[in-house]
């Protein structure tokens, strides 16, 4: 016998205040009786919206790495640095821990996040029944990392402050920094748009 879900009992949860209420029969969505927020049984168009945000993040990942993230103007002239050239500069100048931190936070983590979300989407679209618990844990990890994603931006800020102290130069953010911020925000929105309940749908249909 398949496990009973809240939807089977005609119950739905408000995402704003958490109140469980009875869904009016036949209605797709309704309003929460306590706080008035729109209540849906599922996140609407989860797969389509997640793909749209994810693809936008992939596209912006290219300029975020190719365009300069910071411009350094000093007496000797202006220098433009991309994330990678910044990492190389730090590495060559002997700041290995900082070089590793910037590389990890600005290139590895965003790529791993994009790849994980893509994997979750593809597995859900293929009705995969493979390791739903592990995939749910992966999703929870993604949401957790999402909250700390702006760390990358802090790293760049600290980095520019360090350079500024050393060389009496003026630092300003380049267009790459905007693209980078957009990648972080779009990835966060994409993971918010993804409905992890989709992972478990195949489990209930197993005996069908
Ligand atoms: Zn509510």
Short mmCIF file of C-alpha atoms and ligand atoms in Angstrom, two decimals:
data_model
loop_
_atom_site.label_atom_id
_atom_site.label_comp_id
_atom_site.label_asym_id
_atom_site.label_seq_id
_atom_site.Cartn_x
_atom_site.Cartn_y
_atom_site.Cartn_z
CA UNK A 1 0.00 0.00 0.00
CA UNK A 2 1.46 3.37 -0.99
CA UNK A 3 2.04 5.83 1.85
CA UNK A 4 -0.72 8.35 2.41
CA UNK A 5 0.22 11.92 1.50
CA UNK A 6 -1.25 15.19 2.71
CA UNK A 7 -2.54 15.79 -0.82
CA UNK A 8 -4.49 12.49 -0.65
CA UNK A 9 -6.27 13.83 2.42
CA UNK A 10 -6.95 17.17 0.72
CA UNK A 11 -4.55 19.03 3.00
CA UNK A 12 -2.04 21.67 2.01
CA UNK A 13 0.66 23.63 3.84
CA UNK A 14 1.15 27.38 3.70
CA UNK A 15 4.74 28.18 2.69
CA UNK A 16 4.63 31.48 4.55
CA UNK A 17 3.21 30.66 7.99
CA UNK A 18 3.24 26.86 7.92
CA UNK A 19 -0.48 26.42 8.66
CA UNK A 20 -1.95 23.17 7.38
CA UNK A 21 -5.39 23.75 5.92
CA UNK A 22 -7.99 21.82 3.95
CA UNK A 23 -7.81 22.53 0.23
CA UNK A 24 -11.15 23.46 -1.34
CA UNK A 25 -12.14 20.57 -3.62
CA UNK A 26 -11.29 21.06 -7.29
CA UNK A 27 -9.34 24.25 -6.72
CA UNK A 28 -5.75 24.42 -7.96
CA UNK A 29 -4.64 27.02 -5.47
CA UNK A 30 -6.30 28.92 -2.66
CA UNK A 31 -5.51 31.47 0.02
CA UNK A 32 -4.17 30.61 3.44
CA UNK A 33 -7.00 31.13 5.98
CA UNK A 34 -4.54 32.47 8.56
CA UNK A 35 -2.09 34.78 6.71
CA UNK A 36 -3.75 35.18 3.32
CA UNK A 37 -0.76 34.01 1.25
CA UNK A 38 -1.41 32.00 -1.90
CA UNK A 39 -1.21 28.29 -1.11
CA UNK A 40 -0.31 25.70 -3.72
CA UNK A 41 -0.11 21.98 -3.37
CA UNK A 42 3.17 22.05 -5.30
CA UNK A 43 5.56 24.72 -6.50
CA UNK A 44 3.99 25.76 -9.80
CA UNK A 45 5.77 24.86 -13.07
CA UNK A 46 8.75 23.82 -10.97
CA UNK A 47 10.70 22.04 -13.73
CA UNK A 48 10.19 24.75 -16.37
CA UNK A 49 11.06 27.63 -14.04
CA UNK A 50 14.11 25.86 -12.60
CA UNK A 51 15.42 25.12 -16.12
CA UNK A 52 14.90 28.74 -17.21
CA UNK A 53 16.80 30.15 -14.21
CA UNK A 54 19.49 27.49 -14.47
CA UNK A 55 20.14 28.11 -18.18
CA UNK A 56 20.35 31.86 -17.52
CA UNK A 57 22.91 31.13 -14.78
CA UNK A 58 24.95 28.92 -17.16
CA UNK A 59 24.96 31.67 -19.81
CA UNK A 60 26.09 34.35 -17.34
CA UNK A 61 28.77 32.06 -15.94
CA UNK A 62 30.73 32.66 -19.16
CA UNK A 63 31.03 36.49 -18.90
CA UNK A 64 31.52 36.22 -15.12
CA UNK A 65 34.76 34.38 -15.87
CA UNK A 66 35.85 36.14 -19.06
CA UNK A 67 35.12 39.77 -18.13
CA UNK A 68 37.27 41.59 -15.55
CA UNK A 69 35.85 41.42 -12.02
CA UNK A 70 38.03 44.24 -10.83
CA UNK A 71 39.92 47.20 -12.20
CA UNK A 72 43.00 48.35 -10.35
CA UNK A 73 44.12 51.88 -11.06
CA UNK A 74 47.47 52.93 -9.62
CA UNK A 75 50.30 55.29 -10.48
CA UNK A 76 51.79 52.70 -12.79
CA UNK A 77 48.61 52.33 -14.82
CA UNK A 78 45.33 50.46 -14.93
CA UNK A 79 45.04 46.72 -14.62
CA UNK A 80 42.00 44.58 -15.22
CA UNK A 81 41.67 41.22 -13.54
CA UNK A 82 39.35 38.33 -14.24
CA UNK A 83 38.66 35.78 -11.50
CA UNK A 84 41.23 33.41 -13.00
CA UNK A 85 43.94 36.04 -13.50
CA UNK A 86 43.35 37.12 -9.89
CA UNK A 87 43.84 33.53 -8.76
CA UNK A 88 47.02 33.23 -10.83
CA UNK A 89 48.29 36.54 -9.44
CA UNK A 90 47.68 35.41 -5.85
CA UNK A 91 49.31 32.04 -6.53
CA UNK A 92 52.41 33.52 -8.12
CA UNK A 93 52.78 36.13 -5.39
CA UNK A 94 52.81 33.37 -2.78
CA UNK A 95 49.33 33.79 -1.25
CA UNK A 96 48.47 30.12 -1.84
CA UNK A 97 45.69 29.77 0.76
CA UNK A 98 43.94 32.89 -0.57
CA UNK A 99 44.42 31.74 -4.18
CA UNK A 100 42.88 28.36 -3.31
CA UNK A 101 40.00 30.04 -1.43
CA UNK A 102 39.13 32.36 -4.32
CA UNK A 103 39.40 29.54 -6.86
CA UNK A 104 37.20 27.26 -4.75
CA UNK A 105 34.57 29.87 -3.84
CA UNK A 106 34.35 31.59 -7.23
CA UNK A 107 34.79 28.76 -9.74
CA UNK A 108 34.44 25.31 -8.14
CA UNK A 109 31.42 25.96 -5.89
CA UNK A 110 29.26 27.73 -8.55
CA UNK A 111 30.05 25.00 -11.10
CA UNK A 112 29.25 22.19 -8.63
CA UNK A 113 25.96 23.94 -7.78
CA UNK A 114 24.99 24.29 -11.45
CA UNK A 115 25.93 20.66 -12.19
CA UNK A 116 24.02 19.31 -9.15
CA UNK A 117 20.84 21.19 -10.06
CA UNK A 118 21.11 19.97 -13.66
CA UNK A 119 21.52 16.40 -12.39
CA UNK A 120 18.45 16.73 -10.11
CA UNK A 121 16.33 18.16 -12.95
CA UNK A 122 17.36 15.50 -15.48
CA UNK A 123 16.84 12.66 -12.99
CA UNK A 124 13.35 13.97 -12.12
CA UNK A 125 12.42 14.40 -15.79
CA UNK A 126 13.52 10.83 -16.52
CA UNK A 127 11.29 9.57 -13.66
CA UNK A 128 14.39 8.11 -12.08
CA UNK A 129 13.77 6.05 -8.93
CA UNK A 130 17.49 6.00 -8.14
CA UNK A 131 18.45 6.84 -4.53
CA UNK A 132 15.73 9.38 -3.75
CA UNK A 133 17.07 9.91 -0.22
CA UNK A 134 20.56 10.79 -1.45
CA UNK A 135 19.13 13.11 -4.09
CA UNK A 136 16.99 14.84 -1.44
CA UNK A 137 20.10 15.27 0.71
CA UNK A 138 21.92 16.75 -2.29
CA UNK A 139 19.08 19.23 -2.69
CA UNK A 140 19.19 20.16 0.99
CA UNK A 141 22.95 20.68 0.70
CA UNK A 142 22.38 22.97 -2.32
CA UNK A 143 19.89 25.07 -0.36
CA UNK A 144 22.35 25.27 2.54
CA UNK A 145 25.23 26.35 0.31
CA UNK A 146 22.90 28.90 -1.33
CA UNK A 147 22.74 30.86 1.90
CA UNK A 148 26.53 31.10 2.00
CA UNK A 149 27.02 31.83 -1.68
CA UNK A 150 27.53 35.52 -1.16
CA UNK A 151 30.73 34.46 0.58
CA UNK A 152 32.29 34.56 -2.89
CA UNK A 153 31.44 38.23 -3.16
CA UNK A 154 32.95 38.84 0.28
CA UNK A 155 36.11 37.08 -0.80
CA UNK A 156 36.46 39.45 -3.75
CA UNK A 157 35.77 42.42 -1.47
CA UNK A 158 38.41 41.35 1.04
CA UNK A 159 40.80 40.64 -1.79
CA UNK A 160 40.37 44.09 -3.29
CA UNK A 161 40.80 45.65 0.17
CA UNK A 162 44.09 43.78 0.58
CA UNK A 163 45.36 44.94 -2.79
CA UNK A 164 44.28 48.48 -1.99
CA UNK A 165 46.24 48.46 1.27
CA UNK A 166 49.37 47.22 -0.40
CA UNK A 167 49.59 49.38 -3.48
CA UNK A 168 47.72 52.61 -2.81
CA UNK A 169 45.60 51.81 -5.81
CA UNK A 170 41.93 52.40 -6.45
CA UNK A 171 39.86 49.32 -7.07
CA UNK A 172 36.52 49.25 -8.79
CA UNK A 173 34.26 46.37 -9.72
CA UNK A 174 34.30 45.35 -13.37
CA UNK A 175 31.38 44.04 -15.44
CA UNK A 176 32.43 40.48 -14.56
CA UNK A 177 31.48 41.14 -10.93
CA UNK A 178 27.92 41.99 -11.97
CA UNK A 179 27.68 38.82 -14.05
CA UNK A 180 29.12 36.85 -11.14
CA UNK A 181 26.55 38.27 -8.70
CA UNK A 182 23.82 37.43 -11.21
CA UNK A 183 25.05 33.81 -11.44
CA UNK A 184 24.91 33.49 -7.64
CA UNK A 185 21.40 34.98 -7.40
CA UNK A 186 20.04 33.01 -10.39
CA UNK A 187 21.39 29.75 -8.96
CA UNK A 188 19.75 30.51 -5.61
CA UNK A 189 16.42 31.27 -7.33
CA UNK A 190 16.73 28.10 -9.42
CA UNK A 191 17.22 25.91 -6.35
CA UNK A 192 14.25 27.69 -4.70
CA UNK A 193 12.11 27.00 -7.80
CA UNK A 194 12.93 23.30 -7.75
CA UNK A 195 10.34 21.21 -5.91
CA UNK A 196 12.13 18.36 -4.07
CA UNK A 197 8.84 16.47 -3.79
CA UNK A 198 9.22 15.65 -7.49
CA UNK A 199 12.08 13.32 -6.48
CA UNK A 200 9.64 11.13 -4.54
CA UNK A 201 6.84 11.02 -7.11
CA UNK A 202 8.17 7.87 -8.80
CA UNK A 203 8.23 6.04 -5.46
CA UNK A 204 4.45 6.31 -5.14
CA UNK A 205 3.82 5.22 -8.73
CA UNK A 206 6.04 2.15 -8.42
CA UNK A 207 3.21 -0.35 -8.26
CA UNK A 208 1.17 1.41 -10.94
ZN1 LIG B 1 -0.24 31.15 5.92
#
